mmCIF file of C-alpha atoms and ligand atoms in Angstrom:
data_model
loop_
_atom_site.group_PDB
_atom_site.id
_atom_site.type_symbol
_atom_site.label_atom_id
_atom_site.label_comp_id
_atom_site.label_asym_id
_atom_site.label_seq_id
_atom_site.Cartn_x
_atom_site.Cartn_y
_atom_site.Cartn_z
ATOM 1 C CA MET A 1 38.839 -39.388 107.040
ATOM 2 C CA VAL A 2 41.342 -42.297 107.581
ATOM 3 C CA ILE A 3 44.614 -42.833 107.017
ATOM 4 C CA LEU A 4 46.440 -45.885 106.394
ATOM 5 C CA GLN A 5 49.788 -47.346 105.231
ATOM 6 C CA TYR A 6 50.060 -47.473 101.728
ATOM 7 C CA GLN A 7 48.903 -50.557 99.869
ATOM 8 C CA THR A 8 49.957 -52.257 96.170
ATOM 9 C CA GLY A 9 45.761 -51.834 95.722
ATOM 10 C CA HIS A 10 46.014 -48.292 96.327
ATOM 11 C CA ARG A 11 48.346 -47.580 93.353
ATOM 12 C CA ALA A 12 46.288 -46.677 90.442
ATOM 13 C CA ARG A 13 44.385 -44.391 92.352
ATOM 14 C CA CYS A 14 47.718 -43.080 93.766
ATOM 15 C CA VAL A 15 48.528 -42.206 90.222
ATOM 16 C CA GLU A 16 45.240 -41.021 89.163
ATOM 17 C CA ILE A 17 46.013 -38.398 92.429
ATOM 18 C CA PHE A 18 49.486 -37.700 90.521
ATOM 19 C CA ASP A 19 47.759 -37.058 87.143
ATOM 20 C CA SER A 20 44.936 -34.855 88.449
ATOM 21 C CA ASN A 21 47.802 -32.684 89.607
ATOM 22 C CA VAL A 22 49.919 -32.245 86.267
ATOM 23 C CA GLY A 23 50.014 -29.125 84.657
ATOM 24 C CA GLU A 24 49.998 -26.504 87.858
ATOM 25 C CA TYR A 25 51.876 -28.884 90.322
ATOM 26 C CA PHE A 26 53.863 -31.587 88.730
ATOM 27 C CA ALA A 27 55.648 -32.129 85.436
ATOM 28 C CA PRO A 28 54.669 -34.791 83.074
ATOM 29 C CA TRP A 29 58.040 -36.349 83.382
ATOM 30 C CA GLU A 30 57.735 -36.750 87.347
ATOM 31 C CA ARG A 31 55.026 -39.420 86.605
ATOM 32 C CA SER A 32 57.185 -42.078 85.671
ATOM 33 C CA GLU A 33 59.881 -41.349 88.843
ATOM 34 C CA PHE A 34 56.527 -41.231 90.998
ATOM 35 C CA ILE A 35 55.453 -44.508 89.832
ATOM 36 C CA GLU A 36 59.088 -46.056 90.124
ATOM 37 C CA PHE A 37 58.560 -44.569 94.319
ATOM 38 C CA LEU A 38 55.697 -46.364 94.559
ATOM 39 C CA ASP A 39 56.695 -49.413 93.470
ATOM 40 C CA SER A 40 59.465 -49.338 95.974
ATOM 41 C CA LEU A 41 57.532 -48.989 99.137
ATOM 42 C CA ASP A 42 58.010 -52.203 100.725
ATOM 43 C CA VAL A 43 61.778 -51.379 100.975
ATOM 44 C CA GLY A 44 62.196 -47.808 101.162
ATOM 45 C CA PRO A 45 60.028 -45.250 102.872
ATOM 46 C CA GLU A 46 56.421 -44.724 104.778
ATOM 47 C CA TYR A 47 53.692 -43.759 102.740
ATOM 48 C CA TYR A 48 49.894 -43.233 103.822
ATOM 49 C CA VAL A 49 46.708 -42.532 102.075
ATOM 50 C CA CYS A 50 43.834 -40.513 103.126
ATOM 51 C CA ILE A 51 40.439 -42.581 102.594
ATOM 52 C CA SER A 52 37.123 -40.291 102.450
ATOM 53 C CA ASP A 53 33.808 -42.167 101.575
ATOM 54 C CA GLY A 54 35.880 -45.407 100.444
ATOM 55 C CA GLN A 55 37.983 -43.352 98.218
ATOM 56 C CA VAL A 56 41.475 -42.790 98.255
ATOM 57 C CA VAL A 57 41.589 -38.740 97.953
ATOM 58 C CA ALA A 58 45.252 -38.091 98.834
ATOM 59 C CA CYS A 59 48.200 -39.730 99.674
ATOM 60 C CA GLY A 60 52.088 -38.580 101.095
ATOM 61 C CA GLY A 61 55.118 -40.045 102.621
ATOM 62 C CA VAL A 62 58.218 -39.665 105.056
ATOM 63 C CA ARG A 63 61.500 -40.875 103.912
ATOM 64 C CA ILE A 64 64.068 -41.066 107.396
ATOM 65 C CA LYS A 65 67.552 -40.433 106.797
ATOM 66 C CA SER A 66 68.363 -39.617 110.471
ATOM 67 C CA PRO A 67 68.791 -36.770 111.492
ATOM 68 C CA ILE A 68 67.399 -35.552 108.340
ATOM 69 C CA ALA A 69 63.843 -36.276 107.250
ATOM 70 C CA GLU A 70 62.056 -35.699 103.932
ATOM 71 C CA LEU A 71 58.361 -34.954 103.233
ATOM 72 C CA ALA A 72 57.874 -37.483 100.018
ATOM 73 C CA TRP A 73 55.013 -37.017 97.254
ATOM 74 C CA GLY A 74 52.313 -35.274 99.279
ATOM 75 C CA MET A 75 49.208 -34.730 97.131
ATOM 76 C CA VAL A 76 45.509 -34.764 97.378
ATOM 77 C CA HIS A 77 43.291 -35.023 94.123
ATOM 78 C CA LYS A 78 42.856 -32.010 92.694
ATOM 79 C CA ASP A 79 38.976 -31.944 93.148
ATOM 80 C CA CYS A 80 39.757 -31.960 96.687
ATOM 81 C CA HIS A 81 41.986 -29.071 97.401
ATOM 82 C CA GLY A 82 40.888 -26.679 99.781
ATOM 83 C CA LYS A 83 39.296 -28.959 101.719
ATOM 84 C CA GLY A 84 41.736 -29.270 104.161
ATOM 85 C CA ILE A 85 42.796 -32.523 103.349
ATOM 86 C CA GLY A 86 46.344 -31.614 103.122
ATOM 87 C CA THR A 87 46.280 -30.132 106.211
ATOM 88 C CA ILE A 88 45.319 -33.674 108.165
ATOM 89 C CA LEU A 89 48.136 -35.530 106.059
ATOM 90 C CA THR A 90 50.897 -33.398 106.543
ATOM 91 C CA ASP A 91 50.251 -33.018 110.088
ATOM 92 C CA TYR A 92 49.779 -36.727 110.577
ATOM 93 C CA ARG A 93 53.245 -37.156 108.762
ATOM 94 C CA LEU A 94 55.027 -34.425 110.860
ATOM 95 C CA LEU A 95 53.468 -35.768 114.050
ATOM 96 C CA TYR A 96 55.081 -39.278 113.126
ATOM 97 C CA LEU A 97 58.493 -37.780 112.537
ATOM 98 C CA GLU A 98 58.413 -35.719 116.043
ATOM 99 C CA LYS A 99 57.882 -39.323 117.759
ATOM 100 C CA SER A 100 60.704 -40.356 115.735
ATOM 101 C CA THR A 101 63.847 -40.023 117.449
ATOM 102 C CA GLY A 102 66.894 -38.378 116.437
ATOM 103 C CA ILE A 103 65.457 -36.170 113.839
ATOM 104 C CA GLU A 104 66.727 -32.700 113.371
ATOM 105 C CA CYS A 105 65.187 -31.460 110.596
ATOM 106 C CA VAL A 106 62.257 -31.966 108.154
ATOM 107 C CA LYS A 107 63.265 -31.006 104.280
ATOM 108 C CA ILE A 108 60.876 -31.031 101.484
ATOM 109 C CA ASP A 109 61.258 -30.313 97.602
ATOM 110 C CA THR A 110 57.755 -28.617 96.305
ATOM 111 C CA SER A 111 57.249 -25.724 93.917
ATOM 112 C CA GLN A 112 56.158 -22.361 94.342
ATOM 113 C CA HIS A 113 52.506 -22.921 93.875
ATOM 114 C CA THR A 114 52.700 -24.825 97.360
ATOM 115 C CA GLU A 115 55.643 -23.141 99.527
ATOM 116 C CA GLY A 116 52.976 -21.201 100.851
ATOM 117 C CA PHE A 117 50.873 -24.089 102.480
ATOM 118 C CA TYR A 118 54.076 -25.236 103.994
ATOM 119 C CA LYS A 119 55.205 -21.824 105.368
ATOM 120 C CA LYS A 120 52.335 -21.881 107.047
ATOM 121 C CA ARG A 121 53.562 -25.230 109.049
ATOM 122 C CA GLY A 122 56.908 -23.495 110.149
ATOM 123 C CA PHE A 123 58.839 -24.343 107.061
ATOM 124 C CA ILE A 124 61.499 -21.786 105.478
ATOM 125 C CA VAL A 125 62.923 -21.507 101.512
ATOM 126 C CA THR A 126 66.427 -22.691 101.652
ATOM 127 C CA LYS A 127 66.646 -22.969 97.554
ATOM 128 C CA SER A 128 64.374 -21.811 94.636
ATOM 129 C CA ILE A 129 65.644 -22.882 91.265
ATOM 130 C CA HIS A 130 63.504 -21.212 88.488
ATOM 131 C CA ASN A 131 61.462 -23.713 86.596
ATOM 132 C CA GLY A 132 63.129 -26.622 88.219
ATOM 133 C CA PHE A 133 60.865 -29.396 87.575
ATOM 134 C CA GLY A 134 59.607 -27.938 84.679
ATOM 135 C CA GLU A 135 58.395 -24.804 82.386
ATOM 136 C CA GLY A 136 56.093 -22.616 85.012
ATOM 137 C CA ILE A 137 57.126 -25.196 87.928
ATOM 138 C CA ASP A 138 60.161 -24.107 90.224
ATOM 139 C CA CYS A 139 61.949 -26.155 92.558
ATOM 140 C CA VAL A 140 61.809 -24.781 96.007
ATOM 141 C CA SER A 141 63.911 -26.715 98.583
ATOM 142 C CA MET A 142 62.198 -26.062 101.827
ATOM 143 C CA LYS A 143 63.319 -27.054 105.596
ATOM 144 C CA LEU A 144 61.257 -26.745 109.074
ATOM 145 C CA VAL A 145 62.971 -25.037 111.506
ATOM 146 C CA THR A 146 60.735 -25.276 114.522
ATOM 147 C CA GLY A 147 58.477 -27.653 115.896
ATOM 148 C CA ILE A 148 60.665 -30.958 115.769
HETATM 149 C C1 COA B 1 49.464 -28.830 98.497
HETATM 150 C C2 COA B 1 48.191 -29.021 99.017
HETATM 151 C C3 COA B 1 48.617 -31.044 99.505
HETATM 152 C C4 COA B 1 47.249 -28.808 100.187
HETATM 153 O O1 COA B 1 46.217 -29.416 100.642
HETATM 154 P P1 COA B 1 45.034 -28.894 100.913
HETATM 155 O O2 COA B 1 43.937 -30.320 101.028
HETATM 156 O O3 COA B 1 44.442 -28.036 99.110
HETATM 157 O O4 COA B 1 45.260 -27.483 101.464
HETATM 158 P P2 COA B 1 44.163 -27.355 102.836
HETATM 159 O O5 COA B 1 42.828 -27.306 102.397
HETATM 160 O O6 COA B 1 44.484 -28.401 103.857
HETATM 161 O O7 COA B 1 44.792 -25.850 103.430
HETATM 162 C C5 COA B 1 45.287 -25.724 104.567
HETATM 163 C C6 COA B 1 45.443 -24.264 104.719
HETATM 164 O O8 COA B 1 46.773 -23.871 103.234
HETATM 165 C C7 COA B 1 45.896 -22.945 102.626
HETATM 166 N N1 COA B 1 47.191 -23.119 101.178
HETATM 167 C C8 COA B 1 46.278 -24.397 100.555
HETATM 168 N N2 COA B 1 47.049 -25.014 99.438
HETATM 169 C C9 COA B 1 48.247 -23.654 99.864
HETATM 170 C C10 COA B 1 49.053 -23.156 98.640
HETATM 171 N N3 COA B 1 49.342 -23.512 97.286
HETATM 172 N N4 COA B 1 49.620 -21.658 98.894
HETATM 173 C C11 COA B 1 49.534 -21.067 100.033
HETATM 174 N N5 COA B 1 48.631 -21.366 101.097
HETATM 175 C C12 COA B 1 47.660 -22.610 100.394
HETATM 176 C C13 COA B 1 44.623 -22.731 102.668
HETATM 177 O O9 COA B 1 44.335 -21.491 102.188
HETATM 178 C C14 COA B 1 44.543 -23.042 103.943
HETATM 179 O O10 COA B 1 44.735 -22.331 104.818
HETATM 180 P P3 COA B 1 43.844 -21.729 106.249
HETATM 181 O O11 COA B 1 44.061 -22.996 107.029
HETATM 182 O O12 COA B 1 44.497 -20.236 106.760
HETATM 183 O O13 COA B 1 42.661 -21.338 105.719
HETATM 184 C C15 COA B 1 47.604 -29.373 97.864
HETATM 185 O O14 COA B 1 47.532 -28.225 96.996
HETATM 186 C C16 COA B 1 48.350 -30.344 96.685
HETATM 187 O O15 COA B 1 48.338 -31.696 96.704
HETATM 188 N N6 COA B 1 49.041 -29.812 95.548
HETATM 189 C C17 COA B 1 49.151 -30.751 94.623
HETATM 190 C C18 COA B 1 50.538 -31.379 94.730
HETATM 191 C C19 COA B 1 51.446 -30.504 95.360
HETATM 192 O O16 COA B 1 52.473 -29.990 94.795
HETATM 193 N N7 COA B 1 52.303 -31.016 96.448
HETATM 194 C C20 COA B 1 53.745 -30.639 97.246
HETATM 195 C C21 COA B 1 54.560 -31.714 97.363
HETATM 196 S S1 COA B 1 55.203 -33.097 96.681
#
């Protein structure tokens, strides 16, 4: 597994990874927001892809607005969930933030389906909006209070 900086050549596969997670994890309306995010990357946040056997299997980034940082659009292709890839990508981003100066906390907006994953990394829930992203997908705001 290698982690590389996102390039435009990865765009189509990242959208495919998003699509594989629509339904349970992402609402369909978020697709255009994700594409807009990808297309703004040369001037905006850092974004990374995980490559396994020559194929992009996950992507995720960080946005820094010192002293706050955010984990942005982290996702593993649905076919590859549960293989430790999300852990590798999340730890990579948290380590990057740990090395960045002046970061006091890391935030993420995720859903009730993945809050358990982030809780394992020390994040706590600060707010939860029922169906905040769409039917069956709550908007769960979380913050990392230790480790950074
Ligand atoms: C959340 C996500 C990144 C996890 O990636 P993954 O590669 O499937 O997770 P891993 O295989 O690395 O799992 C690591 C650990 O977290 C646990 N875990 C994984 N998903 C979990 C979840 N949804 N809730 C609770 N625990 C979870 C695993 O059981 C495992 O535990 P263990 O170390 O005790 O065995 C993945 O489910 C995903 O891409 N979801 C869709 C996109 C999404 O919702 N992203 C949210 C932020 S925008």
